Coordinates of N, CA and C in Angstrom, one line a residue:
X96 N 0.8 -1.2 0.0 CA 0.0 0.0 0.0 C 0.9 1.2 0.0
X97 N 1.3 1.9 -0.6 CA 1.5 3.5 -1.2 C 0.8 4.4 -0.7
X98 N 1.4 5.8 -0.4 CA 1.3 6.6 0.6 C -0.2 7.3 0.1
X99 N -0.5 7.4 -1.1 CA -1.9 8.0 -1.7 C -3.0 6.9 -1.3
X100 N -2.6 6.0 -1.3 CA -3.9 4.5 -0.7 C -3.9 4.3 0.9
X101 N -2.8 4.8 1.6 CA -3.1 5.0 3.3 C -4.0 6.2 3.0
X102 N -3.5 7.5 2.5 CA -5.1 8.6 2.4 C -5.9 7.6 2.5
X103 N -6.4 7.7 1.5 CA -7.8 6.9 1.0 C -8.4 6.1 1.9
X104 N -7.4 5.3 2.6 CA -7.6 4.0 3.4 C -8.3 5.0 5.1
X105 N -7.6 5.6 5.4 CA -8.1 6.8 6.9 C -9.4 7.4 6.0
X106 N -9.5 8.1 5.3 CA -10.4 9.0 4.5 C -11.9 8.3 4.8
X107 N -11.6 7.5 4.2 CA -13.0 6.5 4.3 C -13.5 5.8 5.0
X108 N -12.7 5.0 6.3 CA -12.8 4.7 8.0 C -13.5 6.2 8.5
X109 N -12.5 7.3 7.9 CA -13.3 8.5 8.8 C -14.3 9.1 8.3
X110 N -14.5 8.9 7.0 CA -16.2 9.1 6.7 C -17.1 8.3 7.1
X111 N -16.9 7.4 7.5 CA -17.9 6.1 8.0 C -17.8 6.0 9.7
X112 N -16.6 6.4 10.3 CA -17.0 6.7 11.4 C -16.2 8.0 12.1
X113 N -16.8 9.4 11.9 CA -16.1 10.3 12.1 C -15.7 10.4 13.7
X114 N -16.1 9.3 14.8 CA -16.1 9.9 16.4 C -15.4 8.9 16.7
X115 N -14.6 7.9 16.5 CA -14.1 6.6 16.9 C -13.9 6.8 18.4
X116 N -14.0 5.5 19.3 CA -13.5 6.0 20.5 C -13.5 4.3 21.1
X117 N -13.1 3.7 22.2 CA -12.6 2.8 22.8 C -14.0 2.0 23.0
X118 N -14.3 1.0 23.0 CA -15.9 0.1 23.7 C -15.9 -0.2 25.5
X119 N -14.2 0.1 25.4 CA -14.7 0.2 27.2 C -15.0 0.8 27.7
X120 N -16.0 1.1 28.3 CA -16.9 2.2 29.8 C -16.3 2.8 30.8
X121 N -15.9 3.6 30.4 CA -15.3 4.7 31.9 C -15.6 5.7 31.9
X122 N -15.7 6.3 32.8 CA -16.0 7.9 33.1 C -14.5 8.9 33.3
X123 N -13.8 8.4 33.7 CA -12.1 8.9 34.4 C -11.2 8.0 33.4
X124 N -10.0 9.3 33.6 CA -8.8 8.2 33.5 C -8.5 6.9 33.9
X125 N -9.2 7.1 35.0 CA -8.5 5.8 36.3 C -9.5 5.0 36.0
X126 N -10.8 4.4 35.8 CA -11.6 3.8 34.9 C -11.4 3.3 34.3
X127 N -10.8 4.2 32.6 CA -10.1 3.5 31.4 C -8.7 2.8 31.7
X128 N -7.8 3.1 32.8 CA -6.7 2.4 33.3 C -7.0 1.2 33.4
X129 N -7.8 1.0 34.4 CA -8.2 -0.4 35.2 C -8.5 -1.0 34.2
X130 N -9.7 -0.9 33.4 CA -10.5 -1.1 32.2 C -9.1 -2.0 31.4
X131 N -8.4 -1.2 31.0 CA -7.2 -1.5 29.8 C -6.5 -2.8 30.9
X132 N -6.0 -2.4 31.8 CA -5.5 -3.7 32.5 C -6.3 -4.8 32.3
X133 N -7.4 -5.0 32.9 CA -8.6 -5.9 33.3 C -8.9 -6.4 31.3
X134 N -8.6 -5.6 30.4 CA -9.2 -6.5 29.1 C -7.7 -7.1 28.9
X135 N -6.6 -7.5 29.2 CA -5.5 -8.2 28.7 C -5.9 -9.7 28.9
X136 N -6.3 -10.3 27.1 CA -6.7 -11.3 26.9 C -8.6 -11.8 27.2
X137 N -8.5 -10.8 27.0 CA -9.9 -11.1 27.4 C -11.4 -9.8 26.4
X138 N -12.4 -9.8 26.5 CA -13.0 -9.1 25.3 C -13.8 -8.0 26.2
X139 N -13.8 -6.7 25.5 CA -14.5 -5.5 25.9 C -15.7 -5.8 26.8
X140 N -16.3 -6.6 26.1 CA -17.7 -6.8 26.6 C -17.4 -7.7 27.8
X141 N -16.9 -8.6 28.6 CA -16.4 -9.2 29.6 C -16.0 -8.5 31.0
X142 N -14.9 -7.3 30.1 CA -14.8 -6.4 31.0 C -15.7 -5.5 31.3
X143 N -16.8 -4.7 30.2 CA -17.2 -3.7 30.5 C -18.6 -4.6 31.8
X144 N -18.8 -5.6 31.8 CA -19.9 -6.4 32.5 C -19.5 -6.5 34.2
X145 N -18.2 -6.6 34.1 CA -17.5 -6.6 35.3 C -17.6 -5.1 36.1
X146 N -16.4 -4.0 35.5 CA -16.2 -3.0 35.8 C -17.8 -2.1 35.7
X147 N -18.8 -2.1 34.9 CA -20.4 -1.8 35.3 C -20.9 -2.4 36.8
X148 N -20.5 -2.6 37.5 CA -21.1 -3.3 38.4 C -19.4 -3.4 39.6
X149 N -18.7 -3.0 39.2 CA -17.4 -2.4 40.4 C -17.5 -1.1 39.9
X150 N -17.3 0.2 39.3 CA -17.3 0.9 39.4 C -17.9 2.2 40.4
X151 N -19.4 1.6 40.7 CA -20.2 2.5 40.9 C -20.2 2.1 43.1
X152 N -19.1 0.9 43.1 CA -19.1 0.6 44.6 C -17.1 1.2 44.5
X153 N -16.4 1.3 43.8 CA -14.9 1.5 43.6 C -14.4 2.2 42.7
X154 N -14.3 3.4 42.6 CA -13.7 3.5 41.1 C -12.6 4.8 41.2
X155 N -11.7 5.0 42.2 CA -10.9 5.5 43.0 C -9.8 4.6 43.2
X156 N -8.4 5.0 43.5 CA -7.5 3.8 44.0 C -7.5 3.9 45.2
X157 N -7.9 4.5 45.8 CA -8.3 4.2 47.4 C -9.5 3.3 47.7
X158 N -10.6 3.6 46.6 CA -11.9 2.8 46.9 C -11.7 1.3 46.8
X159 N -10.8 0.9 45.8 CA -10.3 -0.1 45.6 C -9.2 -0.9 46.7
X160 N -8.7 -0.3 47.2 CA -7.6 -0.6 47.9 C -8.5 -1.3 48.9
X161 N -10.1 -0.3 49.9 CA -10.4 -0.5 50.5 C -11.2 -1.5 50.6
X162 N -11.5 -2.0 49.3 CA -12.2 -3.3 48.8 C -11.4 -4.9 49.3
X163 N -10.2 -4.6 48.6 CA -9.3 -5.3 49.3 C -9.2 -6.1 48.2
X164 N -8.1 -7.4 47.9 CA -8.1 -8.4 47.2 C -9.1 -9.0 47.1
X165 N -9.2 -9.7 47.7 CA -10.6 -10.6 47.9 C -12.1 -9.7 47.7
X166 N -11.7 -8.8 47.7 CA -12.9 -8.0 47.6 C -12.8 -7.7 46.1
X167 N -12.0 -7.2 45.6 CA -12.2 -6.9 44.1 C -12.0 -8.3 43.3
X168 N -11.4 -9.3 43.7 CA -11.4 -10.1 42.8 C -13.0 -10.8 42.7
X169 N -13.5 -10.6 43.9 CA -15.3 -10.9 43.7 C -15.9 -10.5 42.6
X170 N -15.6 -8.8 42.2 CA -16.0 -8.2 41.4 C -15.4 -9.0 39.6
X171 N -14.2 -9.4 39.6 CA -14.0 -9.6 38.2 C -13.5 -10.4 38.0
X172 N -14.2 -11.9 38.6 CA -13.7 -13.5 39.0 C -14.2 -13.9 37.5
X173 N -14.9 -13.2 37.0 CA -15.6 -13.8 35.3 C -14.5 -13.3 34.4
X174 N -13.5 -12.6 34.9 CA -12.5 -12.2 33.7 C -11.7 -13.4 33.6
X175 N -11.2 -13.2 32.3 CA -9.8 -14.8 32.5 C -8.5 -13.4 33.0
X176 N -7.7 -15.0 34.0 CA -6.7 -14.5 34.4 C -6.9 -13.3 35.6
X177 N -8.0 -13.0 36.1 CA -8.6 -12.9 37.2 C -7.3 -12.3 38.4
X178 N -6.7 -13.1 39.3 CA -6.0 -13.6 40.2 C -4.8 -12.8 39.8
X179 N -4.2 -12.8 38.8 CA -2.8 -11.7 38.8 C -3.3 -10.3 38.3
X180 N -4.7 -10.3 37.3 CA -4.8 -9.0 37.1 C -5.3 -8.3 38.7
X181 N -6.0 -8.8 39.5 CA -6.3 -8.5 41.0 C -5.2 -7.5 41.8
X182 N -3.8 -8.5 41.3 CA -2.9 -8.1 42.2 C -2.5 -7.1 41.9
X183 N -2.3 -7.1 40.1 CA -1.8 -5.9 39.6 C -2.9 -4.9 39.7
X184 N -3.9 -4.9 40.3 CA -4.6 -3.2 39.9 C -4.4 -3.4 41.4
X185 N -4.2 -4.0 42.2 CA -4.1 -3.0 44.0 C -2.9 -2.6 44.0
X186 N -1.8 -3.8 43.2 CA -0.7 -2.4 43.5 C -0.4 -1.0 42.7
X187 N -0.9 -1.4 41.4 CA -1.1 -0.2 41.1 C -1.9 0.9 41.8
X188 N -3.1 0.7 42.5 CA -3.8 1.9 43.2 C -2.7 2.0 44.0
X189 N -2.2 1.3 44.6 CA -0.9 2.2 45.8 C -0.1 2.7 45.4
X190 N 0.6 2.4 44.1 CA 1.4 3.5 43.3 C 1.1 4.6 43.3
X191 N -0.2 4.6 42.4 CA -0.6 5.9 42.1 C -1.2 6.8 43.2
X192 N -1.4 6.2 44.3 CA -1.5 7.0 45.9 C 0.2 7.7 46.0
X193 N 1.1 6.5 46.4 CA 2.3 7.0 47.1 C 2.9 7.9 46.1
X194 N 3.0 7.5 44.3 CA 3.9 8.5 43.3 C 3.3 9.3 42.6
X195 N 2.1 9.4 42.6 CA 1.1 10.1 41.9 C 0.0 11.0 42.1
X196 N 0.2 11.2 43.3 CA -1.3 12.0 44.0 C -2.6 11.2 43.8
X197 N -2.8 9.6 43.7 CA -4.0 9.2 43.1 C -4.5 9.7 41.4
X198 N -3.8 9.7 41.0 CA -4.0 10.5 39.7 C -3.4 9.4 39.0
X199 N -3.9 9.4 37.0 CA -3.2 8.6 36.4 C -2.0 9.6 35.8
X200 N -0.9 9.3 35.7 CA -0.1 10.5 34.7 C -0.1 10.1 33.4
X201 N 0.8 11.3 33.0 CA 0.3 11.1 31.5 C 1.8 11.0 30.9
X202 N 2.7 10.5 31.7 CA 4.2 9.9 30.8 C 4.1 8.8 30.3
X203 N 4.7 8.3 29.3 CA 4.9 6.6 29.0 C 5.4 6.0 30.0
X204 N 6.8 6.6 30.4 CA 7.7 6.3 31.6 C 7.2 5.9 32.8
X205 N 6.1 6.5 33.3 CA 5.8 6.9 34.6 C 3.9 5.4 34.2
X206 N 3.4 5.5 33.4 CA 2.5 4.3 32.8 C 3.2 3.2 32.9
X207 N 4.2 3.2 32.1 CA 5.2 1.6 32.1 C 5.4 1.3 33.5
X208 N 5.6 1.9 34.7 CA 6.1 1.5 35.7 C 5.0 0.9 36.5
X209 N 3.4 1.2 36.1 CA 2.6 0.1 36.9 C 2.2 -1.1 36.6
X210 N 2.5 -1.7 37.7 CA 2.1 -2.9 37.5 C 0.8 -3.2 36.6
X211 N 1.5 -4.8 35.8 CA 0.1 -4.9 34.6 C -0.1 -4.0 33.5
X212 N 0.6 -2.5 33.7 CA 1.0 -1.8 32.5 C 2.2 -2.0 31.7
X213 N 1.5 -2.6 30.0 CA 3.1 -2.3 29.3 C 2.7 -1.2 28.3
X214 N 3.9 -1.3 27.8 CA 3.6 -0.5 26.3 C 2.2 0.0 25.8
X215 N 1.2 -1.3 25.1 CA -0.1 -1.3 24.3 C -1.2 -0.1 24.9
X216 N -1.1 -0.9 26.7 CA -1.9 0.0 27.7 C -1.1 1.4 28.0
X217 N -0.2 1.8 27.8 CA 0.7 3.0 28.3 C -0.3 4.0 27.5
X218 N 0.0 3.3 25.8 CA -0.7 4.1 24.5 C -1.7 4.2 24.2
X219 N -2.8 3.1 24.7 CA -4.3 3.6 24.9 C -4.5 4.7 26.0
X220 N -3.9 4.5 26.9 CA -4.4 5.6 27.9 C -3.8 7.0 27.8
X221 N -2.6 7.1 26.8 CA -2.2 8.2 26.0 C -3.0 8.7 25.2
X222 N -3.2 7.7 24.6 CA -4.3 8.4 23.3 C -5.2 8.7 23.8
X223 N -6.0 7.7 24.0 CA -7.6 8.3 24.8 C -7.9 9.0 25.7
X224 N -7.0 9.6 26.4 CA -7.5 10.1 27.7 C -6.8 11.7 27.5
X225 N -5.1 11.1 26.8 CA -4.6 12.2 26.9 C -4.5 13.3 25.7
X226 N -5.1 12.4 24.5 CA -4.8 12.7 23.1 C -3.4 12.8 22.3
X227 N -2.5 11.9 22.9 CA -1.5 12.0 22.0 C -1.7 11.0 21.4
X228 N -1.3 11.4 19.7 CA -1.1 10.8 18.4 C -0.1 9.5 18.7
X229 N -0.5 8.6 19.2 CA 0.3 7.3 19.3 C -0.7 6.1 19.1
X230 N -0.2 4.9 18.8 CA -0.5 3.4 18.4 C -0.7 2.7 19.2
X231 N -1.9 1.5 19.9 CA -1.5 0.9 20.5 C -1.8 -0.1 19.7
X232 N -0.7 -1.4 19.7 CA -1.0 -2.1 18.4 C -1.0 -3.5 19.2
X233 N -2.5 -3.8 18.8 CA -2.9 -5.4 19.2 C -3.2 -6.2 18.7
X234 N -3.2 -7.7 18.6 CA -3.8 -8.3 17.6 C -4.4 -8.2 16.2
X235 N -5.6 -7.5 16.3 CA -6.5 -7.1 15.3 C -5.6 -6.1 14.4
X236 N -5.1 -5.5 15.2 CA -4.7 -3.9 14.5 C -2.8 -4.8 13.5
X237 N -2.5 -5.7 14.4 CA -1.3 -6.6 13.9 C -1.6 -7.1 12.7
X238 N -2.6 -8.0 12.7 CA -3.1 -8.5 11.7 C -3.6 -7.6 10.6
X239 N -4.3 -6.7 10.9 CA -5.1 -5.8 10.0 C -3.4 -4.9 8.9
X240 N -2.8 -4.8 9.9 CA -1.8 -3.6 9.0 C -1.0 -4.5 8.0
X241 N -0.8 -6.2 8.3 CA 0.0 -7.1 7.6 C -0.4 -7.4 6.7
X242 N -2.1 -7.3 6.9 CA -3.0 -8.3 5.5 C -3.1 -7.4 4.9
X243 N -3.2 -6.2 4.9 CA -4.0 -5.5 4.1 C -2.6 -4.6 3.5
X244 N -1.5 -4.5 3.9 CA -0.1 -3.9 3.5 C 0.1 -2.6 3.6
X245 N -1.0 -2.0 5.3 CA -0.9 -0.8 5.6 C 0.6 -0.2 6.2
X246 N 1.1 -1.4 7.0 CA 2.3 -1.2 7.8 C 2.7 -3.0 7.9
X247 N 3.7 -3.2 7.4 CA 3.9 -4.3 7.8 C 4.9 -4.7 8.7
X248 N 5.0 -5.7 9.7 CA 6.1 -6.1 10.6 C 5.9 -7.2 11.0
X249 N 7.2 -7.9 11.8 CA 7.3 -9.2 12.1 C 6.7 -9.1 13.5
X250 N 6.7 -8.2 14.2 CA 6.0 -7.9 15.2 C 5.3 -6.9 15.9
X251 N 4.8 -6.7 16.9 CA 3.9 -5.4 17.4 C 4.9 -4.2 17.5
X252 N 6.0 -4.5 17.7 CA 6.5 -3.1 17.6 C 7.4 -3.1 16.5
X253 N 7.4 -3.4 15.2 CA 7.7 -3.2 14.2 C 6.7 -2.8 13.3
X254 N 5.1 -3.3 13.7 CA 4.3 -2.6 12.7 C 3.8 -1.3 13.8
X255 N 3.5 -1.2 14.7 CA 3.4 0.3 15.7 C 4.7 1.1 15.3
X256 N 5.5 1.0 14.8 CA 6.9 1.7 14.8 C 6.7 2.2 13.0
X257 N 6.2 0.9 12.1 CA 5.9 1.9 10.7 C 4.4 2.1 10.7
X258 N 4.0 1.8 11.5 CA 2.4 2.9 11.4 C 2.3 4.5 11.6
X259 N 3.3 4.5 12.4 CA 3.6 5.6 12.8 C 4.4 6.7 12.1
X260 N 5.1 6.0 11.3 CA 5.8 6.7 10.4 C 5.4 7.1 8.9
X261 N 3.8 6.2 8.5 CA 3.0 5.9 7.4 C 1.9 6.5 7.6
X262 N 1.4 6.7 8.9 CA 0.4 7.1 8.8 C -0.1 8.9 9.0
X263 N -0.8 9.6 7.7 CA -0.6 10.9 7.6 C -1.3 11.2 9.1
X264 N -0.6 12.7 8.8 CA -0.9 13.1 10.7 C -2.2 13.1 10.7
X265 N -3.0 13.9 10.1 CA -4.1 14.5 10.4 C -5.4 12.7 10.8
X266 N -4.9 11.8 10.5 CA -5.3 10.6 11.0 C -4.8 10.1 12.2
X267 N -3.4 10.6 12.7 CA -3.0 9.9 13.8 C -3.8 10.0 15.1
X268 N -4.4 10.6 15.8 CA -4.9 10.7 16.8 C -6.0 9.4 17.0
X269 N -7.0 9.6 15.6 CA -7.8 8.3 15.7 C -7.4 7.5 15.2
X270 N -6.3 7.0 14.5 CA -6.2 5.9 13.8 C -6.3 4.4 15.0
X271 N -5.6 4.5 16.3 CA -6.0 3.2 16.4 C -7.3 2.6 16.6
X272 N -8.3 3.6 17.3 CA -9.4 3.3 17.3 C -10.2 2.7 15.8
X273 N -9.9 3.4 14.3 CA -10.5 3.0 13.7 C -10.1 1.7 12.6
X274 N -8.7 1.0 13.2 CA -8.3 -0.2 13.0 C -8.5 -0.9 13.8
X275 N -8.8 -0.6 15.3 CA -9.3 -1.5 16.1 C -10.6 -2.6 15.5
X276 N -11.5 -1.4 16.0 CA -13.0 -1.5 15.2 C -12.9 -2.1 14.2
X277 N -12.0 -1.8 12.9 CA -12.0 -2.3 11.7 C -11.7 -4.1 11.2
X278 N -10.6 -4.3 12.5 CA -9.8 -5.6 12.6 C -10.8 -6.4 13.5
X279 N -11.1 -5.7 14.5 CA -12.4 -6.9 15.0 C -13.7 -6.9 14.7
X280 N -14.1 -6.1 13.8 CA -15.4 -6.2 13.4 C -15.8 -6.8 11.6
X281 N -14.8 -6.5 10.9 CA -14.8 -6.6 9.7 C -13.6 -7.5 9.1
X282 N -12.5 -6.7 9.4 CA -10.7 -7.8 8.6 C -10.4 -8.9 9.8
X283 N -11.8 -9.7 10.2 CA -11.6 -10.6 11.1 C -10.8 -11.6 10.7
X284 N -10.3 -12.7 12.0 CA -9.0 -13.5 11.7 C -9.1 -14.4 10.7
X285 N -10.1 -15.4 11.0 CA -10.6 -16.9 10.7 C -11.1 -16.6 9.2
X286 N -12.0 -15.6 8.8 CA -12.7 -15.3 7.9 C -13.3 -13.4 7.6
X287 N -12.4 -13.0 7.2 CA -12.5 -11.7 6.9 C -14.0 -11.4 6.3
X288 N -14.5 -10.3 6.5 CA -16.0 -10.0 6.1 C -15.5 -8.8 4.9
X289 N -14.8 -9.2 3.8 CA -14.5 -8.8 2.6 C -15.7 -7.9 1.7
X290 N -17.0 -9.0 1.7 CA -18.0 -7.9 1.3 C -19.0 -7.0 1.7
X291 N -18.6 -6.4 2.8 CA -18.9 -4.9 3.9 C -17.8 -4.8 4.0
X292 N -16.7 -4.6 3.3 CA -15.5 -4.0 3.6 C -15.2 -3.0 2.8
X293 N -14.8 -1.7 3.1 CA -15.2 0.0 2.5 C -14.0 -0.2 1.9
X294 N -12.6 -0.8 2.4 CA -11.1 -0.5 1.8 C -10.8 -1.8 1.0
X295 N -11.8 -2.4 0.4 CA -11.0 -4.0 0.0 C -10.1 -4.1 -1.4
X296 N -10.0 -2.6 -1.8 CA -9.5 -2.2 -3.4 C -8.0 -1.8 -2.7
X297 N -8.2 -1.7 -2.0 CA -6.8 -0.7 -1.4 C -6.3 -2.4 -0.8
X298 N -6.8 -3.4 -0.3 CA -6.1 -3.9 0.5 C -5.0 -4.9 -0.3
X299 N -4.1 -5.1 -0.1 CA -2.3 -5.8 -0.8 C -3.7 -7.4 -0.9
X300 N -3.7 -8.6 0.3 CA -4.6 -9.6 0.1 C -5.8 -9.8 -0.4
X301 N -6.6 -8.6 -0.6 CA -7.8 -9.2 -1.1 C -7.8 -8.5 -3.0
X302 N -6.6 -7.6 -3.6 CA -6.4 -7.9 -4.8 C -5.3 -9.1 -5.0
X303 N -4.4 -9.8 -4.0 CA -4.1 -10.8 -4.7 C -4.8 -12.4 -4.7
X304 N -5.8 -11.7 -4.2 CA -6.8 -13.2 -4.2 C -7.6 -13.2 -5.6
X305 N -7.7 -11.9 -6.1 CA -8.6 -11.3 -7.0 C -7.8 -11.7 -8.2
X306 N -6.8 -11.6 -8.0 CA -6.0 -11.9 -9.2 C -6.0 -13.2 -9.4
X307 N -5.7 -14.1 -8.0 CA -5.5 -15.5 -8.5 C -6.9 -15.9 -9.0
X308 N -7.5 -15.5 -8.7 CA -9.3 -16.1 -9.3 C -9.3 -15.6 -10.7
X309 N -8.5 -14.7 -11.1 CA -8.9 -14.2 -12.7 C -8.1 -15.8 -13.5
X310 N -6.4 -15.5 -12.9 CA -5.7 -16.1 -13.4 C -5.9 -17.7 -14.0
X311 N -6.8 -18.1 -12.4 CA -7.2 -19.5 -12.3 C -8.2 -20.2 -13.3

């Protein structure tokens, strides 16, 4: 894909959805934090079912703290992996008490250092919360930039590293949200939904499928 077909390719995600924004539920930073922790490996909708129903009794890192282990892992025993994500959001609430004023910050540096936060989560809660033009690059968004020949790499931070460098500014802010969306709703894994797909002329695989069917 050529730098006139990434236009094209943002242009028309953002005519189709000009407000893009995350499916997890939060009202605060500290919300979408937990939120981003709590979906590692696991689906929006799992977590938003959990955190709908902790939030409105915890949603402070003190409220949490005072819930206790056993208390919050009540709340989000239906997530997978449960038990370490637990531990990692109490210690993070005490982080962000002892180094932070209870507040989420807004460095990468200072994100990377809580527990259960890496990189992916650093950059969602950059982007969304804080608005900087950065990638968080997951599965879908992996898959999506490889098949389609938006950014390609052998790994998440080889295609977050040329998305970033491909993709025109005036799209960076939303772009990962509307590859998110794009990669789990439509350029799915198993079976791509090719015909509701707005960019399938632009995509590198679905004209060389096109071709092998002519050729064949």
């Amino acid at each position: 894909m050529n730098q006139t077909q990434r236009q094209q390719f943002f242009s028309r995600l953002r005519d189709h959805n000009p407000s893009p924004t995350t499916e997890l539920n939060f009202k605060t930073p500290f919300e979408l934090l937990i939120a981003v922790i709590l979906s590692a490996q696991a689906t929006d909708v799992g977590v938003n079912k959990a955190t709908d129903k902790l939030y409105p009794v915890a949603n402070t890192p003190q409220a949490i703290l005072d819930l206790g282990l056993d208390g919050l892992k009540s709340y989000i025993k239906t997530i997978g992996l449960f038990n370490s994500k637990a531990e990692n959001v109490i210690k993070t609430c005490q982080q962000l008490i002892d180094k932070h004023g209870g507040e989420v910050p807004d460095a990468r540096e200072a994100l990377e250092a809580l527990p259960g936060v890496g990189r992916k989560t650093a950059n969602v809660i950059l982007n969304t919360v804080f608005k900087y033009p950065v990638m968080a690059v997951d599965t879908h968004i992996f898959r999506l930039s490889n098949r389609t020949g938006l950014a390609k790499g052998k790994n998440v931070r080889e295609v977050e590293d040329r998305l970033m460098k491909v993709i025109p500014d005036e799209f960076k802010l939303d772009a990962h949200h509307w590859l998110i969306l794009h990669g789990r709703y439509v350029c799915t894994a198993r079976k791509p939904h090719c015909d509701q797909c707005i960019v399938t002329d632009l995509c590198d695989e679905y004209r060389r499928a096109q071709r092998q069917r002519k050729t064949a």
